[in-house]
């Protein structure tokens, strides 16, 4: 699918203020927050700190997966009519390519496919120097309510 770069993919014209709600659950625990929305992408950030590191002091791969799923799930929700559908995750495939010890990491979720019942999202997690940390694919199901 080739997306029209002049038109947003979202169900309606969302702004950052529309979608920037206080985090809850695991997003709150890990310090994940939405920082940007574009015409075909969403970016979330997460600190690399004691909450998100494994015992050797590196960013935990599981924390990266949570960040990626959060970003892609939000994006998947923004392409559906929330009065008719909900979104649940079906699959996540992660490749961790580089480690991080501090600062923030950023997850950028972009669509690979948006269908009636599923969407597939490419999520790149980068550090503050824009180096690729993890490459993740996330599949969501768009479920009738």
PDB file of C-alpha atoms in Angstrom:
ATOM      1  CA  UNK A   1       0.000   0.000   0.000  1.00  0.00           C
ATOM      2  CA  UNK A   2       1.267   3.457  -0.828  1.00  0.00           C
ATOM      3  CA  UNK A   3      -0.067   6.122   1.498  1.00  0.00           C
ATOM      4  CA  UNK A   4      -0.885   9.619   0.340  1.00  0.00           C
ATOM      5  CA  UNK A   5       1.809  11.677   2.042  1.00  0.00           C
ATOM      6  CA  UNK A   6      -0.415  14.769   1.887  1.00  0.00           C
ATOM      7  CA  UNK A   7      -3.193  13.205   3.918  1.00  0.00           C
ATOM      8  CA  UNK A   8      -3.022  11.787   7.426  1.00  0.00           C
ATOM      9  CA  UNK A   9      -3.811   8.106   7.965  1.00  0.00           C
ATOM     10  CA  UNK A  10      -5.663   8.777  11.205  1.00  0.00           C
ATOM     11  CA  UNK A  11      -9.413   8.274  11.658  1.00  0.00           C
ATOM     12  CA  UNK A  12      -9.751  11.988  12.397  1.00  0.00           C
ATOM     13  CA  UNK A  13      -7.489  15.010  12.659  1.00  0.00           C
ATOM     14  CA  UNK A  14      -5.831  14.207  15.986  1.00  0.00           C
ATOM     15  CA  UNK A  15      -3.416  16.630  17.598  1.00  0.00           C
ATOM     16  CA  UNK A  16      -0.789  15.817  20.198  1.00  0.00           C
ATOM     17  CA  UNK A  17      -3.046  17.425  22.809  1.00  0.00           C
ATOM     18  CA  UNK A  18      -5.892  15.072  21.798  1.00  0.00           C
ATOM     19  CA  UNK A  19      -3.828  11.943  22.385  1.00  0.00           C
ATOM     20  CA  UNK A  20      -1.404  13.032  25.127  1.00  0.00           C
ATOM     21  CA  UNK A  21      -3.193  11.551  28.106  1.00  0.00           C
ATOM     22  CA  UNK A  22      -1.477  10.803  31.411  1.00  0.00           C
ATOM     23  CA  UNK A  23       0.093   7.339  31.174  1.00  0.00           C
ATOM     24  CA  UNK A  24      -1.378   4.512  33.243  1.00  0.00           C
ATOM     25  CA  UNK A  25      -0.431   0.925  34.003  1.00  0.00           C
ATOM     26  CA  UNK A  26       2.884  -0.300  32.633  1.00  0.00           C
ATOM     27  CA  UNK A  27       3.397   2.879  30.579  1.00  0.00           C
ATOM     28  CA  UNK A  28       3.257   4.901  33.800  1.00  0.00           C
ATOM     29  CA  UNK A  29       5.601   2.469  35.599  1.00  0.00           C
ATOM     30  CA  UNK A  30       8.195   2.657  32.794  1.00  0.00           C
ATOM     31  CA  UNK A  31       7.857   6.422  32.179  1.00  0.00           C
ATOM     32  CA  UNK A  32       6.544   6.055  28.614  1.00  0.00           C
ATOM     33  CA  UNK A  33       4.955   9.130  27.059  1.00  0.00           C
ATOM     34  CA  UNK A  34       3.714  10.254  23.653  1.00  0.00           C
ATOM     35  CA  UNK A  35       5.861  13.067  22.266  1.00  0.00           C
ATOM     36  CA  UNK A  36       4.870  13.521  18.611  1.00  0.00           C
ATOM     37  CA  UNK A  37       2.223  12.691  16.032  1.00  0.00           C
ATOM     38  CA  UNK A  38       2.712  13.208  12.308  1.00  0.00           C
ATOM     39  CA  UNK A  39       0.588  12.462   9.259  1.00  0.00           C
ATOM     40  CA  UNK A  40       1.649   8.782   9.254  1.00  0.00           C
ATOM     41  CA  UNK A  41       3.638   8.173  12.437  1.00  0.00           C
ATOM     42  CA  UNK A  42       3.615   8.464  16.200  1.00  0.00           C
ATOM     43  CA  UNK A  43       6.623   8.806  18.522  1.00  0.00           C
ATOM     44  CA  UNK A  44       6.808   7.776  22.169  1.00  0.00           C
ATOM     45  CA  UNK A  45       9.794   8.102  24.494  1.00  0.00           C
ATOM     46  CA  UNK A  46      10.989   6.138  27.498  1.00  0.00           C
ATOM     47  CA  UNK A  47      13.833   6.788  29.946  1.00  0.00           C
ATOM     48  CA  UNK A  48      16.713   4.355  30.252  1.00  0.00           C
ATOM     49  CA  UNK A  49      16.891   4.173  34.054  1.00  0.00           C
ATOM     50  CA  UNK A  50      16.487   1.759  36.967  1.00  0.00           C
ATOM     51  CA  UNK A  51      12.921   0.953  35.830  1.00  0.00           C
ATOM     52  CA  UNK A  52      13.923  -0.090  32.309  1.00  0.00           C
ATOM     53  CA  UNK A  53      17.388  -1.632  32.724  1.00  0.00           C
ATOM     54  CA  UNK A  54      18.344  -5.272  33.145  1.00  0.00           C
ATOM     55  CA  UNK A  55      20.803  -6.299  35.927  1.00  0.00           C
ATOM     56  CA  UNK A  56      23.867  -5.609  33.742  1.00  0.00           C
ATOM     57  CA  UNK A  57      22.875  -1.943  33.452  1.00  0.00           C
ATOM     58  CA  UNK A  58      21.629  -2.095  29.846  1.00  0.00           C
ATOM     59  CA  UNK A  59      18.193  -1.280  28.460  1.00  0.00           C
ATOM     60  CA  UNK A  60      16.055  -4.385  28.959  1.00  0.00           C
ATOM     61  CA  UNK A  61      14.766  -5.904  25.713  1.00  0.00           C
ATOM     62  CA  UNK A  62      11.386  -6.440  27.359  1.00  0.00           C
ATOM     63  CA  UNK A  63      11.138  -2.732  28.168  1.00  0.00           C
ATOM     64  CA  UNK A  64      11.883  -1.967  24.504  1.00  0.00           C
ATOM     65  CA  UNK A  65       9.072  -4.339  23.521  1.00  0.00           C
ATOM     66  CA  UNK A  66       6.662  -2.561  25.886  1.00  0.00           C
ATOM     67  CA  UNK A  67       7.642   0.803  24.379  1.00  0.00           C
ATOM     68  CA  UNK A  68       7.159  -0.506  20.840  1.00  0.00           C
ATOM     69  CA  UNK A  69       3.810  -2.125  21.611  1.00  0.00           C
ATOM     70  CA  UNK A  70       2.592   1.022  23.341  1.00  0.00           C
ATOM     71  CA  UNK A  71       3.523   3.250  20.385  1.00  0.00           C
ATOM     72  CA  UNK A  72       2.102   0.872  17.769  1.00  0.00           C
ATOM     73  CA  UNK A  73      -1.070   0.174  19.775  1.00  0.00           C
ATOM     74  CA  UNK A  74      -1.767   3.887  20.095  1.00  0.00           C
ATOM     75  CA  UNK A  75      -1.175   4.320  16.357  1.00  0.00           C
ATOM     76  CA  UNK A  76      -3.442   1.351  15.557  1.00  0.00           C
ATOM     77  CA  UNK A  77      -6.170   2.831  17.760  1.00  0.00           C
ATOM     78  CA  UNK A  78      -5.910   6.174  15.955  1.00  0.00           C
ATOM     79  CA  UNK A  79      -6.727   4.633  12.549  1.00  0.00           C
ATOM     80  CA  UNK A  80     -10.009   3.020  13.644  1.00  0.00           C
ATOM     81  CA  UNK A  81     -13.459   4.390  14.446  1.00  0.00           C
ATOM     82  CA  UNK A  82     -13.445   3.979  18.254  1.00  0.00           C
ATOM     83  CA  UNK A  83     -17.259   3.769  18.297  1.00  0.00           C
ATOM     84  CA  UNK A  84     -17.151   0.620  16.140  1.00  0.00           C
ATOM     85  CA  UNK A  85     -13.807  -1.074  16.833  1.00  0.00           C
ATOM     86  CA  UNK A  86     -11.184  -1.726  19.471  1.00  0.00           C
ATOM     87  CA  UNK A  87      -7.556  -2.765  19.071  1.00  0.00           C
ATOM     88  CA  UNK A  88      -5.662  -5.725  20.520  1.00  0.00           C
ATOM     89  CA  UNK A  89      -2.136  -6.912  19.842  1.00  0.00           C
ATOM     90  CA  UNK A  90      -1.631 -10.132  17.865  1.00  0.00           C
ATOM     91  CA  UNK A  91       2.113 -10.378  17.340  1.00  0.00           C
ATOM     92  CA  UNK A  92       5.357  -8.615  18.137  1.00  0.00           C
ATOM     93  CA  UNK A  93       8.728  -9.496  16.617  1.00  0.00           C
ATOM     94  CA  UNK A  94      11.780  -7.699  17.984  1.00  0.00           C
ATOM     95  CA  UNK A  95      15.393  -7.466  16.918  1.00  0.00           C
ATOM     96  CA  UNK A  96      17.620  -5.728  19.467  1.00  0.00           C
ATOM     97  CA  UNK A  97      20.608  -4.326  17.595  1.00  0.00           C
ATOM     98  CA  UNK A  98      22.398  -1.980  19.986  1.00  0.00           C
ATOM     99  CA  UNK A  99      22.386  -1.398  23.727  1.00  0.00           C
ATOM    100  CA  UNK A 100      21.614   1.755  25.690  1.00  0.00           C
ATOM    101  CA  UNK A 101      22.784   2.632  29.212  1.00  0.00           C
ATOM    102  CA  UNK A 102      21.166   6.013  29.901  1.00  0.00           C
ATOM    103  CA  UNK A 103      19.182   8.904  28.485  1.00  0.00           C
ATOM    104  CA  UNK A 104      15.995   8.284  26.527  1.00  0.00           C
ATOM    105  CA  UNK A 105      14.955   5.975  23.730  1.00  0.00           C
ATOM    106  CA  UNK A 106      12.319   6.876  21.143  1.00  0.00           C
ATOM    107  CA  UNK A 107       9.883   4.560  19.383  1.00  0.00           C
ATOM    108  CA  UNK A 108       8.597   5.687  15.994  1.00  0.00           C
ATOM    109  CA  UNK A 109       5.633   3.632  14.765  1.00  0.00           C
ATOM    110  CA  UNK A 110       4.734   3.763  11.051  1.00  0.00           C
ATOM    111  CA  UNK A 111       2.249   1.590   9.158  1.00  0.00           C
ATOM    112  CA  UNK A 112       3.278  -1.248   6.864  1.00  0.00           C
ATOM    113  CA  UNK A 113      -0.359  -2.280   6.323  1.00  0.00           C
ATOM    114  CA  UNK A 114      -3.715  -0.889   7.413  1.00  0.00           C
ATOM    115  CA  UNK A 115      -6.652  -3.140   6.665  1.00  0.00           C
ATOM    116  CA  UNK A 116     -10.215  -3.550   7.889  1.00  0.00           C
ATOM    117  CA  UNK A 117      -9.378  -6.157  10.520  1.00  0.00           C
ATOM    118  CA  UNK A 118      -5.606  -5.822  11.050  1.00  0.00           C
ATOM    119  CA  UNK A 119      -2.744  -3.402  10.837  1.00  0.00           C
ATOM    120  CA  UNK A 120       1.003  -4.006  10.830  1.00  0.00           C
ATOM    121  CA  UNK A 121       3.382  -1.424  12.251  1.00  0.00           C
ATOM    122  CA  UNK A 122       7.109  -0.927  11.780  1.00  0.00           C
ATOM    123  CA  UNK A 123       8.604   0.418  15.009  1.00  0.00           C
ATOM    124  CA  UNK A 124      12.141   1.739  15.169  1.00  0.00           C
ATOM    125  CA  UNK A 125      13.598   2.457  18.573  1.00  0.00           C
ATOM    126  CA  UNK A 126      16.463   4.930  18.520  1.00  0.00           C
ATOM    127  CA  UNK A 127      18.618   6.612  21.138  1.00  0.00           C
ATOM    128  CA  UNK A 128      19.193  10.345  21.554  1.00  0.00           C
ATOM    129  CA  UNK A 129      21.909  10.190  18.858  1.00  0.00           C
ATOM    130  CA  UNK A 130      19.345   8.694  16.430  1.00  0.00           C
ATOM    131  CA  UNK A 131      21.166   5.324  16.426  1.00  0.00           C
ATOM    132  CA  UNK A 132      18.959   2.288  15.869  1.00  0.00           C
ATOM    133  CA  UNK A 133      18.530   0.301  19.095  1.00  0.00           C
ATOM    134  CA  UNK A 134      15.712  -2.091  18.133  1.00  0.00           C
ATOM    135  CA  UNK A 135      13.704  -2.887  15.003  1.00  0.00           C
ATOM    136  CA  UNK A 136      10.240  -4.196  15.849  1.00  0.00           C
ATOM    137  CA  UNK A 137       7.203  -5.338  13.893  1.00  0.00           C
ATOM    138  CA  UNK A 138       3.814  -5.225  15.617  1.00  0.00           C
ATOM    139  CA  UNK A 139       0.518  -6.624  14.329  1.00  0.00           C
ATOM    140  CA  UNK A 140      -2.797  -5.402  15.737  1.00  0.00           C
ATOM    141  CA  UNK A 141      -6.303  -6.769  15.292  1.00  0.00           C
ATOM    142  CA  UNK A 142      -9.121  -4.272  14.773  1.00  0.00           C
ATOM    143  CA  UNK A 143     -11.954  -5.940  16.647  1.00  0.00           C
ATOM    144  CA  UNK A 144     -15.629  -5.103  16.308  1.00  0.00           C
ATOM    145  CA  UNK A 145     -17.075  -3.840  19.584  1.00  0.00           C
TER     146      UNK A 145
END
